[in-house]
PDB file of C-alpha atoms and ligand atoms in Angstrom:
ATOM      1  CA  MET A 162       0.000   0.000   0.000  1.00  0.00           C
ATOM      2  CA  GLY A 163       1.246   3.505   0.496  1.00  0.00           C
ATOM      3  CA  THR A 164      -1.054   5.457  -1.775  1.00  0.00           C
ATOM      4  CA  GLY A 165      -4.050   7.564  -0.886  1.00  0.00           C
ATOM      5  CA  TRP A 166      -2.594   9.445   2.043  1.00  0.00           C
ATOM      6  CA  GLN A 167      -0.072  12.204   2.608  1.00  0.00           C
ATOM      7  CA  VAL A 168       2.152  12.394   5.669  1.00  0.00           C
ATOM      8  CA  ARG A 169       3.787  15.594   6.899  1.00  0.00           C
ATOM      9  CA  VAL A 170       5.656  16.777   9.953  1.00  0.00           C
ATOM     10  CA  GLY A 171       3.480  18.635  12.453  1.00  0.00           C
ATOM     11  CA  GLY A 172       4.077  21.084  15.261  1.00  0.00           C
ATOM     12  CA  VAL A 173       2.377  22.518  18.300  1.00  0.00           C
ATOM     13  CA  GLU A 174       0.199  24.627  15.969  1.00  0.00           C
ATOM     14  CA  ASP A 175      -1.371  21.379  14.668  1.00  0.00           C
ATOM     15  CA  LEU A 176      -2.607  20.123  18.034  1.00  0.00           C
ATOM     16  CA  ASP A 177      -6.223  21.101  17.294  1.00  0.00           C
ATOM     17  CA  LEU A 178      -6.107  18.614  14.398  1.00  0.00           C
ATOM     18  CA  VAL A 179      -4.614  15.936  16.650  1.00  0.00           C
ATOM     19  CA  GLY A 180      -7.385  16.165  19.268  1.00  0.00           C
ATOM     20  CA  PRO A 181      -9.982  13.935  17.537  1.00  0.00           C
ATOM     21  CA  LEU A 182      -7.237  11.497  16.519  1.00  0.00           C
ATOM     22  CA  TRP A 183      -6.162  11.073  20.142  1.00  0.00           C
ATOM     23  CA  VAL A 184      -9.791  10.778  21.273  1.00  0.00           C
ATOM     24  CA  ALA A 185     -10.100   7.827  18.831  1.00  0.00           C
ATOM     25  CA  VAL A 186      -7.291   6.100  20.750  1.00  0.00           C
ATOM     26  CA  HIS A 187      -9.038   6.838  24.031  1.00  0.00           C
ATOM     27  CA  HIS A 188     -12.245   5.284  22.665  1.00  0.00           C
ATOM     28  CA  ARG A 189     -10.277   2.196  21.654  1.00  0.00           C
ATOM     29  CA  HIS A 190      -8.946   2.004  25.200  1.00  0.00           C
ATOM     30  CA  CYS A 191     -12.428   2.299  26.752  1.00  0.00           C
ATOM     31  CA  GLU A 192     -13.896  -0.304  24.368  1.00  0.00           C
ATOM     32  CA  SER A 193     -11.092  -2.807  24.730  1.00  0.00           C
ATOM     33  CA  MET A 194     -11.215  -2.908  28.551  1.00  0.00           C
ATOM     34  CA  PRO A 195     -14.705  -1.886  29.722  1.00  0.00           C
ATOM     35  CA  GLU A 196     -14.007  -3.650  33.015  1.00  0.00           C
ATOM     36  CA  LEU A 197     -11.527  -0.879  33.897  1.00  0.00           C
ATOM     37  CA  ALA A 198     -14.201   1.886  33.877  1.00  0.00           C
ATOM     38  CA  PRO A 199     -14.791   4.630  34.902  1.00  0.00           C
ATOM     39  CA  TYR A 200     -12.832   6.427  32.175  1.00  0.00           C
ATOM     40  CA  VAL A 201     -12.367  10.173  31.778  1.00  0.00           C
ATOM     41  CA  ASP A 202     -14.507  11.855  29.119  1.00  0.00           C
ATOM     42  CA  ASP A 203     -13.342  13.146  25.727  1.00  0.00           C
ATOM     43  CA  ALA A 204     -12.687  16.686  26.938  1.00  0.00           C
ATOM     44  CA  GLU A 205     -10.705  15.490  29.959  1.00  0.00           C
ATOM     45  CA  THR A 206      -8.607  13.026  27.980  1.00  0.00           C
ATOM     46  CA  TRP A 207      -7.640  15.598  25.372  1.00  0.00           C
ATOM     47  CA  ARG A 208      -6.891  18.309  27.966  1.00  0.00           C
ATOM     48  CA  ALA A 209      -4.363  16.019  29.654  1.00  0.00           C
ATOM     49  CA  ARG A 210      -2.897  14.686  26.389  1.00  0.00           C
ATOM     50  CA  ARG A 211      -2.558  18.118  24.861  1.00  0.00           C
ATOM     51  CA  LYS A 212      -0.518  19.253  27.857  1.00  0.00           C
ATOM     52  CA  LEU A 213       1.770  16.233  27.471  1.00  0.00           C
ATOM     53  CA  TYR A 214       2.228  16.867  23.744  1.00  0.00           C
ATOM     54  CA  GLU A 215       2.998  20.545  24.329  1.00  0.00           C
ATOM     55  CA  GLU A 216       5.733  19.505  26.754  1.00  0.00           C
ATOM     56  CA  LEU A 217       7.128  16.860  24.392  1.00  0.00           C
ATOM     57  CA  LEU A 218       7.060  19.178  21.367  1.00  0.00           C
ATOM     58  CA  ALA A 219       9.098  21.722  23.325  1.00  0.00           C
ATOM     59  CA  LYS A 220      11.984  19.202  23.498  1.00  0.00           C
ATOM     60  CA  PRO A 221      14.527  18.694  20.733  1.00  0.00           C
ATOM     61  CA  ASP A 222      14.249  15.405  18.798  1.00  0.00           C
ATOM     62  CA  THR A 223      10.472  15.044  19.221  1.00  0.00           C
ATOM     63  CA  LEU A 224       8.690  14.207  15.963  1.00  0.00           C
ATOM     64  CA  LEU A 225       4.963  14.593  15.287  1.00  0.00           C
ATOM     65  CA  LEU A 226       3.724  13.129  11.993  1.00  0.00           C
ATOM     66  CA  LEU A 227       0.257  13.845  10.642  1.00  0.00           C
ATOM     67  CA  ALA A 228      -1.442  11.787   7.919  1.00  0.00           C
ATOM     68  CA  PHE A 229      -4.181  13.170   5.677  1.00  0.00           C
ATOM     69  CA  VAL A 230      -6.563  11.522   3.240  1.00  0.00           C
ATOM     70  CA  ASP A 231      -8.176  14.024   0.848  1.00  0.00           C
ATOM     71  CA  ASP A 232      -6.936  16.818   3.141  1.00  0.00           C
ATOM     72  CA  GLU A 233      -8.784  15.328   6.138  1.00  0.00           C
ATOM     73  CA  PRO A 234      -6.721  14.214   9.172  1.00  0.00           C
ATOM     74  CA  ALA A 235      -6.620  10.391   9.196  1.00  0.00           C
ATOM     75  CA  GLY A 236      -3.883   9.515  11.663  1.00  0.00           C
ATOM     76  CA  TYR A 237      -0.786  10.617  13.523  1.00  0.00           C
ATOM     77  CA  GLY A 238       2.250   9.378  15.347  1.00  0.00           C
ATOM     78  CA  LEU A 239       4.476  11.046  17.912  1.00  0.00           C
ATOM     79  CA  THR A 240       7.865  10.026  19.225  1.00  0.00           C
ATOM     80  CA  HIS A 241      10.304  11.627  21.619  1.00  0.00           C
ATOM     81  CA  VAL A 242      13.697  10.890  23.098  1.00  0.00           C
ATOM     82  CA  MET A 243      14.506  10.629  26.804  1.00  0.00           C
ATOM     83  CA  ARG A 244      17.565   9.906  28.885  1.00  0.00           C
ATOM     84  CA  VAL A 245      17.637   6.350  30.144  1.00  0.00           C
ATOM     85  CA  ALA A 246      18.493   7.879  33.536  1.00  0.00           C
ATOM     86  CA  ASP A 247      15.017   9.472  33.573  1.00  0.00           C
ATOM     87  CA  SER A 248      13.243   6.199  32.833  1.00  0.00           C
ATOM     88  CA  TRP A 249      12.286   2.903  34.512  1.00  0.00           C
ATOM     89  CA  ILE A 250      14.798   1.108  32.332  1.00  0.00           C
ATOM     90  CA  GLU A 251      18.138   2.130  33.784  1.00  0.00           C
ATOM     91  CA  ASP A 252      18.112  -0.122  36.877  1.00  0.00           C
ATOM     92  CA  THR A 253      17.286  -3.290  34.936  1.00  0.00           C
ATOM     93  CA  TRP A 254      18.379  -3.337  31.293  1.00  0.00           C
ATOM     94  CA  ARG A 255      21.525  -2.541  29.363  1.00  0.00           C
ATOM     95  CA  THR A 256      20.754   0.076  26.731  1.00  0.00           C
ATOM     96  CA  GLY A 257      22.239   3.193  25.225  1.00  0.00           C
ATOM     97  CA  ASP A 258      22.075   6.515  27.064  1.00  0.00           C
ATOM     98  CA  ARG A 259      18.975   7.575  25.198  1.00  0.00           C
ATOM     99  CA  ILE A 260      15.646   5.824  24.758  1.00  0.00           C
ATOM    100  CA  GLY A 261      13.154   6.546  21.987  1.00  0.00           C
ATOM    101  CA  GLU A 262       9.528   6.316  23.016  1.00  0.00           C
ATOM    102  CA  ILE A 263       6.751   5.860  20.486  1.00  0.00           C
ATOM    103  CA  GLU A 264       4.355   7.970  22.510  1.00  0.00           C
ATOM    104  CA  SER A 265       1.320   7.681  20.243  1.00  0.00           C
ATOM    105  CA  LEU A 266       0.079   6.005  17.089  1.00  0.00           C
ATOM    106  CA  SER A 267      -3.453   6.463  15.820  1.00  0.00           C
ATOM    107  CA  VAL A 268      -5.356   5.842  12.619  1.00  0.00           C
ATOM    108  CA  LEU A 269      -9.063   6.715  12.418  1.00  0.00           C
ATOM    109  CA  PRO A 270     -11.349   3.650  12.188  1.00  0.00           C
ATOM    110  CA  ASP A 271     -12.221   4.130   8.483  1.00  0.00           C
ATOM    111  CA  TYR A 272      -8.560   3.966   7.487  1.00  0.00           C
ATOM    112  CA  ARG A 273      -7.350   1.127   9.727  1.00  0.00           C
ATOM    113  CA  GLY A 274      -5.877  -2.022   8.245  1.00  0.00           C
ATOM    114  CA  THR A 275      -4.582  -0.241   5.125  1.00  0.00           C
ATOM    115  CA  GLY A 276      -0.930   0.080   6.104  1.00  0.00           C
ATOM    116  CA  LEU A 277      -1.037   3.674   7.316  1.00  0.00           C
ATOM    117  CA  GLY A 278      -0.228   2.798  10.935  1.00  0.00           C
ATOM    118  CA  SER A 279       2.763   0.743   9.784  1.00  0.00           C
ATOM    119  CA  GLU A 280       4.006   3.579   7.602  1.00  0.00           C
ATOM    120  CA  LEU A 281       3.764   6.077  10.465  1.00  0.00           C
ATOM    121  CA  LEU A 282       5.634   3.670  12.726  1.00  0.00           C
ATOM    122  CA  ASP A 283       8.304   3.137  10.038  1.00  0.00           C
ATOM    123  CA  ARG A 284       8.865   6.844   9.779  1.00  0.00           C
ATOM    124  CA  LEU A 285       9.014   7.389  13.540  1.00  0.00           C
ATOM    125  CA  GLU A 286      11.550   4.561  13.868  1.00  0.00           C
ATOM    126  CA  THR A 287      13.625   5.958  10.991  1.00  0.00           C
ATOM    127  CA  HIS A 288      13.694   9.349  12.727  1.00  0.00           C
ATOM    128  CA  LEU A 289      14.994   7.740  15.934  1.00  0.00           C
ATOM    129  CA  HIS A 290      17.529   5.651  14.007  1.00  0.00           C
ATOM    130  CA  ASP A 291      18.796   8.798  12.255  1.00  0.00           C
ATOM    131  CA  LEU A 292      19.324  10.358  15.698  1.00  0.00           C
ATOM    132  CA  GLY A 293      21.393   7.328  16.719  1.00  0.00           C
ATOM    133  CA  VAL A 294      18.695   6.096  19.094  1.00  0.00           C
ATOM    134  CA  GLU A 295      18.338   2.306  18.800  1.00  0.00           C
ATOM    135  CA  ASP A 296      16.552   1.417  22.049  1.00  0.00           C
ATOM    136  CA  LEU A 297      12.812   1.866  21.739  1.00  0.00           C
ATOM    137  CA  ILE A 298       9.779   1.560  23.981  1.00  0.00           C
ATOM    138  CA  LEU A 299       6.072   2.061  23.636  1.00  0.00           C
ATOM    139  CA  GLY A 300       3.116   1.568  25.932  1.00  0.00           C
ATOM    140  CA  ALA A 301      -0.150  -0.179  25.134  1.00  0.00           C
ATOM    141  CA  LEU A 302      -3.264  -0.967  27.120  1.00  0.00           C
ATOM    142  CA  ALA A 303      -3.086  -4.649  28.063  1.00  0.00           C
ATOM    143  CA  GLY A 304      -6.396  -5.406  26.333  1.00  0.00           C
ATOM    144  CA  ASN A 305      -5.530  -3.627  23.066  1.00  0.00           C
ATOM    145  CA  ALA A 306      -4.694  -6.947  21.406  1.00  0.00           C
ATOM    146  CA  ASP A 307      -4.800  -5.723  17.785  1.00  0.00           C
ATOM    147  CA  ALA A 308      -2.289  -2.983  18.417  1.00  0.00           C
ATOM    148  CA  ILE A 309      -0.064  -5.258  20.519  1.00  0.00           C
ATOM    149  CA  ARG A 310      -0.030  -7.816  17.679  1.00  0.00           C
ATOM    150  CA  LEU A 311       1.135  -5.131  15.269  1.00  0.00           C
ATOM    151  CA  TYR A 312       3.923  -4.070  17.637  1.00  0.00           C
ATOM    152  CA  GLU A 313       5.040  -7.633  18.343  1.00  0.00           C
ATOM    153  CA  ARG A 314       5.271  -8.318  14.634  1.00  0.00           C
ATOM    154  CA  ARG A 315       7.556  -5.302  14.469  1.00  0.00           C
ATOM    155  CA  GLY A 316       9.876  -6.699  17.148  1.00  0.00           C
ATOM    156  CA  TYR A 317       8.543  -5.071  20.329  1.00  0.00           C
ATOM    157  CA  GLN A 318       8.222  -7.430  23.295  1.00  0.00           C
ATOM    158  CA  PRO A 319       6.026  -7.096  26.384  1.00  0.00           C
ATOM    159  CA  THR A 320       8.346  -5.674  29.029  1.00  0.00           C
ATOM    160  CA  TRP A 321       6.792  -3.993  32.041  1.00  0.00           C
ATOM    161  CA  LEU A 322       3.245  -4.552  33.234  1.00  0.00           C
ATOM    162  CA  TYR A 323       1.350  -2.133  35.482  1.00  0.00           C
ATOM    163  CA  LEU A 324      -1.538  -3.487  37.508  1.00  0.00           C
ATOM    164  CA  SER A 325      -4.148  -1.149  38.913  1.00  0.00           C
ATOM    165  CA  LYS A 326      -6.742  -1.224  41.682  1.00  0.00           C
ATOM    166  CA  PHE A 327      -8.723   2.026  41.364  1.00  0.00           C
ATOM    167  CA  ALA A 328     -11.352   2.891  43.937  1.00  0.00           C
ATOM    168  CA  GLY A 329     -13.808   4.167  41.306  1.00  0.00           C
ATOM    169  CA  ARG A 330     -14.278   0.648  39.948  1.00  0.00           C
ATOM    170  CA  GLU A 331     -15.601  -0.641  43.259  1.00  0.00           C
ATOM    171  CA  ARG A 332     -17.906   2.367  43.560  1.00  0.00           C
ATOM    172  CA  ASN A 333     -19.226   1.613  40.024  1.00  0.00           C
ATOM    173  CA  LYS A 334     -20.253  -1.897  41.118  1.00  0.00           C
ATOM    174  CA  ARG A 335     -22.314  -0.711  44.060  1.00  0.00           C
TER     175      ARG A 335
HETATM  176  C1  COA B 502      -2.985   0.422  15.896  1.00  0.00           C
HETATM  177  C2  COA B 502      -3.193   1.290  14.654  1.00  0.00           C
HETATM  178  C3  COA B 502      -2.445   2.605  14.799  1.00  0.00           C
HETATM  179  C4  COA B 502      -2.640   0.543  13.448  1.00  0.00           C
HETATM  180  O1  COA B 502      -2.861   1.312  12.306  1.00  0.00           O
HETATM  181  P1  COA B 502      -3.367   0.612  10.957  1.00  0.00           P
HETATM  182  O2  COA B 502      -3.273   1.612   9.875  1.00  0.00           O
HETATM  183  O3  COA B 502      -4.663  -0.036  11.206  1.00  0.00           O
HETATM  184  O4  COA B 502      -2.228  -0.495  10.812  1.00  0.00           O
HETATM  185  P2  COA B 502      -1.753  -1.253   9.510  1.00  0.00           P
HETATM  186  O5  COA B 502      -2.820  -1.256   8.474  1.00  0.00           O
HETATM  187  O6  COA B 502      -0.429  -0.730   9.134  1.00  0.00           O
HETATM  188  O7  COA B 502      -1.531  -2.684  10.100  1.00  0.00           O
HETATM  189  C5  COA B 502      -2.654  -3.473  10.404  1.00  0.00           C
HETATM  190  C6  COA B 502      -2.376  -4.114  11.719  1.00  0.00           C
HETATM  191  O8  COA B 502      -2.717  -3.227  12.741  1.00  0.00           O
HETATM  192  C7  COA B 502      -3.340  -3.907  13.779  1.00  0.00           C
HETATM  193  N1  COA B 502      -4.662  -3.339  13.995  1.00  0.00           N
HETATM  194  C8  COA B 502      -5.005  -2.771  15.145  1.00  0.00           C
HETATM  195  N2  COA B 502      -6.270  -2.342  15.099  1.00  0.00           N
HETATM  196  C9  COA B 502      -6.756  -2.651  13.867  1.00  0.00           C
HETATM  197  C10 COA B 502      -8.001  -2.464  13.210  1.00  0.00           C
HETATM  198  N3  COA B 502      -9.047  -1.882  13.826  1.00  0.00           N
HETATM  199  N4  COA B 502      -8.147  -2.892  11.937  1.00  0.00           N
HETATM  200  C11 COA B 502      -7.127  -3.496  11.315  1.00  0.00           C
HETATM  201  N5  COA B 502      -5.908  -3.699  11.890  1.00  0.00           N
HETATM  202  C12 COA B 502      -5.715  -3.275  13.159  1.00  0.00           C
HETATM  203  C13 COA B 502      -3.362  -5.332  13.430  1.00  0.00           C
HETATM  204  O9  COA B 502      -2.232  -5.937  14.037  1.00  0.00           O
HETATM  205  C14 COA B 502      -3.226  -5.343  11.946  1.00  0.00           C
HETATM  206  O10 COA B 502      -2.530  -6.422  11.472  1.00  0.00           O
HETATM  207  P3  COA B 502      -3.114  -7.928  11.464  1.00  0.00           P
HETATM  208  O11 COA B 502      -4.573  -7.866  11.817  1.00  0.00           O
HETATM  209  O12 COA B 502      -2.863  -8.392  10.096  1.00  0.00           O
HETATM  210  O13 COA B 502      -2.278  -8.607  12.513  1.00  0.00           O
HETATM  211  C15 COA B 502      -4.693   1.582  14.399  1.00  0.00           C
HETATM  212  O14 COA B 502      -5.377   0.375  14.217  1.00  0.00           O
HETATM  213  C16 COA B 502      -5.335   2.377  15.497  1.00  0.00           C
HETATM  214  O15 COA B 502      -5.281   3.601  15.498  1.00  0.00           O
HETATM  215  N6  COA B 502      -5.986   1.706  16.437  1.00  0.00           N
HETATM  216  C17 COA B 502      -6.714   2.367  17.513  1.00  0.00           C
HETATM  217  C18 COA B 502      -5.819   3.186  18.389  1.00  0.00           C
HETATM  218  C19 COA B 502      -4.720   2.359  18.968  1.00  0.00           C
HETATM  219  O16 COA B 502      -4.962   1.276  19.460  1.00  0.00           O
HETATM  220  N7  COA B 502      -3.517   2.908  18.906  1.00  0.00           N
HETATM  221  C20 COA B 502      -2.390   2.286  19.518  1.00  0.00           C
HETATM  222  C21 COA B 502      -2.362   2.638  20.968  1.00  0.00           C
HETATM  223  S1  COA B 502      -1.018   1.813  21.768  1.00  0.00           S
END
């Protein structure tokens, strides 16, 4: 594949376009693990994400890619680079000094399964490789099996598992 979409580099000025694309990821999270409810709403999720992206885009080496189909936003990916000393990795694994994190990958439902997500991931990985960063991480919700399958096929292995016991879940049951 590889036709039918255009990919360009984005910046902080593009974050309004990214909002609905991130909210699509949040919806995937809610749908894939309903047992973990209650979830924050669309406005809350984007407020928190936007703040994170503004911080990441203020750092050197961060890359935001935006994909468009017929001039409509269809997906995005964002990667950034951190010092291993600022991560959970340093006390356990041997790596380089810098770690590349694939912070986000999203393709809107209508365009999924057409290769766009893989192309965005390719480009993010190439960016990190060009910076000399060879040690990569990304996070996924445990129940997001489709996305995890894609990442595993690309060489990522399950590494660190968070478990959660949130009080709101018990309150929901009552
Ligand atoms: C994960 C995602 C970015 C992949 O993008 P994509 O353009 O569908 O990916 P590609 O077409 O390049 O590759 C298809 C692969 O993606 C995975 N995939 C995940 N969700 C999928 C979906 N709804 N439809 C088809 N494939 C999907 C599968 O592994 C699939 O390969 P396989 O079914 O043959 O094993 C996209 O499906 C998406 O945005 N999903 C919802 C948000 C999300 O989960 N993001 C990742 C958060 S960690």
